[in-house]
XYZ file of C-alpha atoms in Angstrom:
247
model
C -0.424 15.623 23.159
C -0.480 16.854 19.667
C -3.938 17.960 18.408
C -3.525 16.725 15.046
C -3.392 13.304 16.211
C -7.300 13.458 17.117
C -7.874 15.015 13.491
C -6.281 11.979 11.936
C -8.646 9.758 13.566
C -11.405 11.831 12.412
C -10.187 11.957 8.651
C -9.955 8.130 8.709
C -13.467 7.293 10.420
C -15.260 6.742 7.374
C -13.098 4.336 5.910
C -13.995 0.878 5.991
C -10.893 -0.943 5.548
C -7.219 0.333 5.719
C -4.705 -1.796 4.045
C -0.968 -1.045 4.170
C 1.297 -2.803 1.481
C 4.728 -3.371 2.905
C 7.723 -5.207 2.509
C 11.224 -5.542 3.851
C 13.099 -4.266 0.836
C 12.495 -1.700 -2.103
C 12.368 -2.973 -5.528
C 10.051 -5.781 -4.769
C 6.938 -4.460 -6.412
C 5.470 -2.935 -3.369
C 4.084 0.169 -5.283
C 2.819 -1.881 -8.251
C 0.671 -4.267 -6.052
C -0.482 -1.074 -4.200
C -1.580 0.573 -7.562
C -3.114 -2.425 -9.072
C -5.050 -3.560 -6.098
C -6.527 0.119 -5.993
C -7.405 -0.007 -9.557
C -8.968 -3.769 -9.256
C -11.062 -2.699 -6.285
C -12.137 0.420 -7.906
C -13.164 -1.611 -11.104
C -15.080 -4.017 -9.103
C -17.446 -1.130 -7.885
C -15.725 0.072 -4.683
C -14.791 3.413 -3.416
C -10.956 3.437 -3.257
C -8.348 5.812 -2.201
C -4.543 5.196 -2.827
C -2.058 6.945 -0.544
C 1.500 6.869 -1.414
C 3.703 7.361 1.880
C 6.880 6.031 0.486
C 9.245 8.991 1.291
C 12.039 7.575 -0.127
C 10.948 7.074 -3.531
C 7.082 7.776 -4.421
C 6.205 6.067 -7.622
C 2.490 4.919 -7.730
C 1.988 8.302 -9.714
C 4.517 6.816 -12.380
C 2.908 3.401 -12.429
C -0.433 5.087 -12.902
C 0.706 7.746 -15.298
C -0.913 10.552 -13.337
C 0.019 13.881 -14.723
C -1.554 17.254 -14.267
C -3.876 16.304 -11.479
C -3.619 18.132 -8.123
C -5.416 18.263 -4.625
C -7.706 21.145 -3.949
C -8.094 22.752 -0.659
C -11.352 23.260 1.129
C -11.006 23.094 4.742
C -8.275 20.470 4.236
C -6.853 18.884 1.104
C -9.221 17.181 -1.295
C -7.596 14.201 -3.263
C -8.092 14.299 -7.060
C -9.916 11.376 -8.416
C -8.178 9.464 -11.020
C -9.304 6.323 -12.841
C -12.164 6.293 -9.793
C -9.485 6.533 -7.190
C -8.749 9.294 -4.713
C -5.287 9.860 -4.874
C -2.772 11.546 -2.488
C 1.039 11.352 -2.657
C 4.028 13.125 -0.915
C 4.818 13.623 -4.318
C 2.365 16.713 -4.512
C 4.657 18.435 -1.773
C 7.928 17.546 -2.606
C 7.447 17.329 -6.421
C 10.089 15.782 -8.287
C 13.053 17.130 -5.892
C 14.346 14.573 -3.463
C 13.108 14.848 0.191
C 16.046 14.694 2.509
C 14.238 14.555 5.850
C 14.703 12.494 9.009
C 13.595 11.925 12.234
C 10.967 14.297 13.454
C 10.799 16.082 10.312
C 9.368 13.072 8.616
C 7.235 12.111 11.603
C 5.825 15.636 11.129
C 5.279 15.445 7.447
C 3.215 12.169 7.849
C 1.051 13.693 10.454
C 0.475 17.006 8.274
C -0.459 14.748 5.274
C -2.917 12.364 7.322
C -4.286 15.233 9.235
C -5.133 17.398 6.296
C -6.411 14.899 3.798
C -10.158 15.002 3.459
C -10.845 11.041 2.258
C -14.571 11.094 2.911
C -16.304 7.590 3.002
C -14.327 5.037 1.403
C -14.650 1.197 1.311
C -10.833 1.073 1.145
C -7.794 2.887 1.495
C -4.631 1.330 -0.064
C -1.365 2.553 1.593
C 2.007 2.046 -0.226
C 4.295 1.973 2.493
C 8.177 2.758 2.429
C 10.118 -0.190 2.687
C 11.612 -1.850 5.693
C 10.937 -1.378 9.297
C 12.327 2.099 10.220
C 10.836 5.274 12.100
C 8.658 6.169 8.999
C 7.049 2.536 8.892
C 6.580 2.613 12.884
C 5.108 6.208 12.699
C 2.701 5.115 10.019
C 1.523 2.133 11.831
C 1.192 4.108 15.184
C -0.894 6.831 13.693
C -3.240 4.898 11.384
C -5.433 2.870 13.601
C -7.292 -0.121 12.460
C -4.709 -0.600 9.574
C -4.170 -4.078 8.319
C -0.601 -5.138 6.719
C -0.542 -6.746 3.394
C 3.098 -7.895 3.212
C 5.138 -8.429 -0.122
C 8.228 -10.773 -0.705
C 10.178 -12.374 -3.173
C 12.023 -15.587 -3.014
C 15.235 -13.913 -2.317
C 16.420 -15.152 1.006
C 17.980 -11.655 1.639
C 14.379 -10.195 1.311
C 12.812 -13.215 3.256
C 15.140 -12.400 6.078
C 14.229 -8.778 6.518
C 10.520 -9.601 6.025
C 10.719 -12.214 8.748
C 11.948 -9.189 11.008
C 8.966 -7.150 9.758
C 6.249 -9.702 10.516
C 7.754 -10.333 14.092
C 7.618 -6.710 14.790
C 3.885 -6.362 13.423
C 2.883 -9.393 15.473
C 4.665 -7.884 18.698
C 2.818 -4.511 17.831
C -0.588 -6.425 17.466
C -0.957 -5.140 14.040
C -3.350 -7.341 11.976
C -1.737 -9.116 9.076
C -3.750 -9.895 6.036
C -1.121 -12.503 4.730
C 2.070 -12.557 2.543
C 2.354 -12.527 -1.310
C 5.364 -13.886 -3.089
C 6.172 -11.390 -5.996
C 8.493 -11.889 -8.888
C 8.591 -15.793 -8.737
C 10.887 -16.960 -11.276
C 11.605 -20.701 -10.403
C 9.461 -23.380 -8.623
C 10.205 -23.365 -5.091
C 7.992 -23.835 -2.203
C 10.454 -21.951 0.191
C 8.487 -18.835 0.791
C 5.245 -20.887 1.299
C 7.111 -22.915 4.101
C 8.583 -20.062 5.584
C 5.193 -18.461 5.866
C 3.495 -21.382 7.328
C 6.405 -21.623 9.995
C 5.451 -18.209 10.948
C 1.838 -18.977 11.315
C 1.053 -16.508 8.642
C -1.395 -16.778 5.730
C 0.159 -17.292 2.221
C -2.017 -15.410 -0.106
C -0.547 -16.583 -3.569
C 2.466 -16.275 -5.905
C 2.873 -13.634 -8.879
C 5.221 -14.901 -11.736
C 7.950 -12.555 -12.841
C 6.026 -10.520 -15.457
C 8.475 -9.205 -18.299
C 5.587 -6.849 -19.666
C 5.124 -5.194 -16.481
C 7.499 -2.348 -17.283
C 6.253 -1.797 -20.708
C 3.001 -0.959 -19.094
C 4.262 1.584 -16.663
C 2.123 4.715 -17.138
C -0.727 3.069 -19.361
C -3.458 1.922 -17.243
C -5.172 -0.011 -19.759
C -2.045 -2.110 -20.427
C -1.322 -2.442 -16.531
C -4.831 -3.986 -15.957
C -4.123 -6.344 -18.823
C -0.741 -7.672 -17.613
C -0.292 -11.402 -16.216
C 0.702 -9.448 -12.922
C -2.633 -7.755 -12.590
C -4.703 -10.948 -13.415
C -2.566 -12.833 -10.709
C -3.318 -9.924 -8.272
C -7.118 -9.918 -9.215
C -7.273 -13.611 -8.195
C -5.672 -12.971 -4.903
C -8.152 -10.193 -4.062
C -11.328 -12.293 -5.076
C -10.040 -15.328 -2.810
C -8.462 -13.566 0.097
C -10.681 -13.402 3.158
C -9.394 -9.557 3.809
C -11.312 -8.708 0.791
C -14.167 -11.479 0.648
C -15.199 -10.984 3.997
C -15.980 -7.271 3.008
C -18.061 -8.450 0.177
C -20.429 -10.387 2.124
Protein backbone atom coordinates (compact mmCIF):
# COMPACT_ATOMS: atom_id res chain seq x y z
CA UNK A 1 0.00 0.00 0.00
CA UNK A 2 1.26 3.45 -0.92
CA UNK A 3 2.11 5.24 2.40
CA UNK A 4 1.18 8.57 0.81
CA UNK A 5 -2.49 7.57 0.88
CA UNK A 6 -2.58 7.70 4.69
CA UNK A 7 -0.84 11.09 4.53
CA UNK A 8 -3.60 12.41 2.23
CA UNK A 9 -6.24 11.51 4.82
CA UNK A 10 -4.22 13.38 7.44
CA UNK A 11 -3.83 16.47 5.22
CA UNK A 12 -7.59 16.69 4.68
CA UNK A 13 -8.80 15.75 8.16
CA UNK A 14 -9.36 19.35 9.32
CA UNK A 15 -11.46 20.35 6.32
CA UNK A 16 -15.16 20.37 7.16
CA UNK A 17 -16.62 20.28 3.65
CA UNK A 18 -14.96 19.02 0.45
CA UNK A 19 -16.80 20.05 -2.71
CA UNK A 20 -15.70 18.91 -6.17
CA UNK A 21 -17.05 20.98 -9.08
CA UNK A 22 -17.38 18.69 -12.05
CA UNK A 23 -19.07 18.35 -15.42
CA UNK A 24 -19.21 16.12 -18.44
CA UNK A 25 -17.44 18.43 -20.87
CA UNK A 26 -14.85 21.17 -20.92
CA UNK A 27 -15.84 24.75 -21.67
CA UNK A 28 -19.09 24.75 -19.66
CA UNK A 29 -17.93 27.15 -16.95
CA UNK A 30 -16.73 24.64 -14.39
CA UNK A 31 -13.62 26.62 -13.41
CA UNK A 32 -15.61 29.86 -13.18
CA UNK A 33 -18.12 28.20 -10.84
CA UNK A 34 -15.31 26.78 -8.68
CA UNK A 35 -13.53 30.15 -8.50
CA UNK A 36 -16.61 32.25 -7.75
CA UNK A 37 -17.83 29.73 -5.15
CA UNK A 38 -14.53 30.05 -3.29
CA UNK A 39 -14.68 33.86 -3.45
CA UNK A 40 -18.29 34.05 -2.28
CA UNK A 41 -17.74 31.66 0.62
CA UNK A 42 -14.62 33.58 1.67
CA UNK A 43 -16.57 36.85 1.57
CA UNK A 44 -19.22 35.22 3.77
CA UNK A 45 -16.56 34.72 6.42
CA UNK A 46 -15.58 31.10 5.88
CA UNK A 47 -12.06 29.68 5.71
CA UNK A 48 -11.80 28.49 2.13
CA UNK A 49 -9.33 26.64 -0.05
CA UNK A 50 -9.38 26.32 -3.85
CA UNK A 51 -7.62 23.41 -5.52
CA UNK A 52 -7.28 23.30 -9.32
CA UNK A 53 -6.87 19.69 -10.41
CA UNK A 54 -7.77 20.21 -14.06
CA UNK A 55 -4.62 18.73 -15.59
CA UNK A 56 -5.88 19.29 -19.13
CA UNK A 57 -6.24 23.05 -18.73
CA UNK A 58 -5.90 24.67 -15.30
CA UNK A 59 -7.48 28.11 -15.47
CA UNK A 60 -8.65 29.27 -12.03
CA UNK A 61 -5.43 31.30 -11.67
CA UNK A 62 -6.31 33.15 -14.88
CA UNK A 63 -9.91 33.74 -13.84
CA UNK A 64 -8.78 35.20 -10.50
CA UNK A 65 -5.82 37.09 -11.94
CA UNK A 66 -3.31 35.34 -9.69
CA UNK A 67 0.24 36.43 -10.48
CA UNK A 68 3.47 36.29 -8.52
CA UNK A 69 2.10 34.18 -5.65
CA UNK A 70 3.77 30.85 -5.03
CA UNK A 71 3.51 28.11 -2.39
CA UNK A 72 6.13 27.88 0.32
CA UNK A 73 7.77 24.73 1.66
CA UNK A 74 7.63 23.97 5.36
CA UNK A 75 7.47 20.21 6.04
CA UNK A 76 5.12 20.17 3.09
CA UNK A 77 3.67 22.77 0.75
CA UNK A 78 1.87 25.81 2.15
CA UNK A 79 -0.63 27.25 -0.36
CA UNK A 80 -0.42 31.01 -0.85
CA UNK A 81 -3.44 32.96 0.45
CA UNK A 82 -5.03 35.15 -2.20
CA UNK A 83 -8.26 37.15 -1.75
CA UNK A 84 -8.71 35.27 1.53
CA UNK A 85 -8.48 31.91 -0.28
CA UNK A 86 -5.75 29.31 0.15
CA UNK A 87 -4.93 28.45 -3.44
CA UNK A 88 -3.18 25.47 -4.96
CA UNK A 89 -2.92 24.40 -8.58
CA UNK A 90 -1.03 22.02 -10.83
CA UNK A 91 0.11 25.20 -12.58
CA UNK A 92 2.69 25.69 -9.82
CA UNK A 93 4.45 22.55 -11.04
CA UNK A 94 3.86 22.60 -14.78
CA UNK A 95 3.97 26.38 -15.26
CA UNK A 96 2.48 27.51 -18.56
CA UNK A 97 3.88 24.45 -20.30
CA UNK A 98 1.64 21.60 -21.46
CA UNK A 99 1.50 18.56 -19.15
CA UNK A 100 1.48 15.59 -21.54
CA UNK A 101 1.09 13.00 -18.79
CA UNK A 102 -1.15 9.98 -18.81
CA UNK A 103 -2.07 6.93 -16.79
CA UNK A 104 0.16 6.22 -13.83
CA UNK A 105 2.02 9.55 -14.21
CA UNK A 106 -1.18 11.55 -13.66
CA UNK A 107 -2.19 9.36 -10.72
CA UNK A 108 1.24 9.84 -9.16
CA UNK A 109 1.10 13.63 -9.67
CA UNK A 110 -2.32 13.82 -8.00
CA UNK A 111 -1.13 11.73 -5.04
CA UNK A 112 1.97 13.92 -4.64
CA UNK A 113 -0.07 17.13 -4.73
CA UNK A 114 -2.63 15.86 -2.22
CA UNK A 115 -0.05 14.31 0.10
CA UNK A 116 2.19 17.38 0.24
CA UNK A 117 -0.27 20.27 0.45
CA UNK A 118 -0.78 21.61 3.98
CA UNK A 119 -4.30 23.05 4.03
CA UNK A 120 -4.68 23.34 7.78
CA UNK A 121 -8.20 23.99 9.09
CA UNK A 122 -10.78 24.96 6.48
CA UNK A 123 -14.55 25.25 6.36
CA UNK A 124 -14.62 24.50 2.63
CA UNK A 125 -12.21 23.15 0.05
CA UNK A 126 -13.49 23.75 -3.47
CA UNK A 127 -11.93 21.46 -6.07
CA UNK A 128 -11.94 22.29 -9.78
CA UNK A 129 -12.12 18.86 -11.39
CA UNK A 130 -11.02 17.79 -14.85
CA UNK A 131 -13.88 17.35 -17.34
CA UNK A 132 -15.46 13.98 -18.02
CA UNK A 133 -15.27 10.65 -16.27
CA UNK A 134 -11.75 9.49 -17.14
CA UNK A 135 -9.00 8.07 -14.96
CA UNK A 136 -8.12 11.45 -13.45
CA UNK A 137 -11.64 12.00 -12.16
CA UNK A 138 -11.84 8.44 -10.84
CA UNK A 139 -8.48 8.83 -9.08
CA UNK A 140 -9.55 12.05 -7.36
CA UNK A 141 -12.80 10.49 -6.16
CA UNK A 142 -10.89 7.48 -4.86
CA UNK A 143 -8.25 9.52 -3.06
CA UNK A 144 -10.37 12.30 -1.54
CA UNK A 145 -12.71 10.71 0.97
CA UNK A 146 -15.88 12.51 2.08
CA UNK A 147 -15.95 14.53 -1.14
CA UNK A 148 -19.29 15.78 -2.43
CA UNK A 149 -19.84 16.59 -6.10
CA UNK A 150 -21.42 19.72 -7.53
CA UNK A 151 -22.31 18.95 -11.15
CA UNK A 152 -22.44 21.52 -13.91
CA UNK A 153 -24.18 21.25 -17.27
CA UNK A 154 -25.57 23.38 -20.07
CA UNK A 155 -28.78 22.88 -22.01
CA UNK A 156 -26.81 21.19 -24.80
CA UNK A 157 -28.07 17.66 -25.38
CA UNK A 158 -24.49 16.53 -26.01
CA UNK A 159 -23.35 17.88 -22.64
CA UNK A 160 -26.44 16.47 -20.91
CA UNK A 161 -25.78 12.99 -22.30
CA UNK A 162 -22.25 13.04 -20.85
CA UNK A 163 -23.46 14.47 -17.54
CA UNK A 164 -26.01 11.65 -17.23
CA UNK A 165 -23.21 9.10 -17.52
CA UNK A 166 -21.22 10.97 -14.89
CA UNK A 167 -24.17 11.09 -12.50
CA UNK A 168 -24.77 7.36 -12.87
CA UNK A 169 -21.08 6.62 -12.30
CA UNK A 170 -21.06 8.75 -9.15
CA UNK A 171 -24.22 7.06 -7.84
CA UNK A 172 -22.74 3.63 -8.45
CA UNK A 173 -19.59 4.71 -6.60
CA UNK A 174 -21.78 6.01 -3.73
CA UNK A 175 -20.34 9.51 -4.04
CA UNK A 176 -22.73 12.12 -2.57
CA UNK A 177 -24.03 14.56 -5.18
CA UNK A 178 -24.96 18.03 -3.97
CA UNK A 179 -26.99 18.70 -7.09
CA UNK A 180 -26.88 20.05 -10.61
CA UNK A 181 -26.55 23.60 -11.93
CA UNK A 182 -27.55 24.63 -15.44
CA UNK A 183 -25.01 27.16 -16.68
CA UNK A 184 -24.94 29.45 -19.74
CA UNK A 185 -28.71 29.29 -20.15
CA UNK A 186 -29.79 31.22 -23.24
CA UNK A 187 -33.36 30.13 -23.94
CA UNK A 188 -36.41 29.27 -21.90
CA UNK A 189 -36.42 25.53 -21.49
CA UNK A 190 -37.19 23.12 -18.69
CA UNK A 191 -35.23 20.27 -20.28
CA UNK A 192 -32.37 20.22 -17.76
CA UNK A 193 -34.71 20.56 -14.79
CA UNK A 194 -36.86 17.69 -16.07
CA UNK A 195 -33.85 15.48 -16.79
CA UNK A 196 -32.47 16.17 -13.31
CA UNK A 197 -35.78 15.23 -11.72
CA UNK A 198 -35.93 12.04 -13.79
CA UNK A 199 -32.51 11.06 -12.42
CA UNK A 200 -33.75 11.76 -8.87
CA UNK A 201 -31.16 14.50 -8.43
CA UNK A 202 -31.45 17.95 -6.89
CA UNK A 203 -31.72 20.85 -9.35
CA UNK A 204 -29.91 23.73 -7.67
CA UNK A 205 -30.71 26.45 -10.16
CA UNK A 206 -29.81 28.04 -13.45
CA UNK A 207 -27.33 30.72 -14.47
CA UNK A 208 -28.08 32.81 -17.54
CA UNK A 209 -25.38 33.31 -20.16
CA UNK A 210 -23.45 36.40 -19.05
CA UNK A 211 -21.79 38.33 -21.88
CA UNK A 212 -19.81 40.41 -19.36
CA UNK A 213 -18.10 37.40 -17.80
CA UNK A 214 -15.18 37.26 -20.23
CA UNK A 215 -14.41 40.93 -19.63
CA UNK A 216 -14.13 40.23 -15.88
CA UNK A 217 -11.42 37.60 -16.31
CA UNK A 218 -8.47 38.46 -14.08
CA UNK A 219 -10.33 41.23 -12.22
CA UNK A 220 -11.87 39.92 -8.99
CA UNK A 221 -13.96 43.02 -8.33
CA UNK A 222 -15.54 42.87 -11.77
CA UNK A 223 -15.98 39.11 -11.43
CA UNK A 224 -17.88 39.46 -8.15
CA UNK A 225 -20.20 42.05 -9.69
CA UNK A 226 -21.26 40.02 -12.71
CA UNK A 227 -24.77 38.61 -13.07
CA UNK A 228 -23.08 35.21 -13.10
CA UNK A 229 -21.66 35.83 -9.62
CA UNK A 230 -24.99 37.09 -8.28
CA UNK A 231 -26.77 33.97 -9.55
CA UNK A 232 -24.13 31.71 -8.02
CA UNK A 233 -24.36 33.56 -4.72
CA UNK A 234 -28.11 32.93 -4.62
CA UNK A 235 -27.54 29.22 -5.27
CA UNK A 236 -24.98 29.03 -2.46
CA UNK A 237 -27.24 30.83 0.00
CA UNK A 238 -30.22 28.58 -0.73
CA UNK A 239 -28.54 25.20 -1.25
CA UNK A 240 -28.73 22.80 1.69
CA UNK A 241 -25.13 21.79 0.97
CA UNK A 242 -24.15 25.21 2.26
CA UNK A 243 -27.07 26.25 4.48
CA UNK A 244 -26.88 23.06 6.55
CA UNK A 245 -23.27 23.91 7.28
CA UNK A 246 -24.25 27.39 8.45
CA UNK A 247 -26.63 26.16 11.17
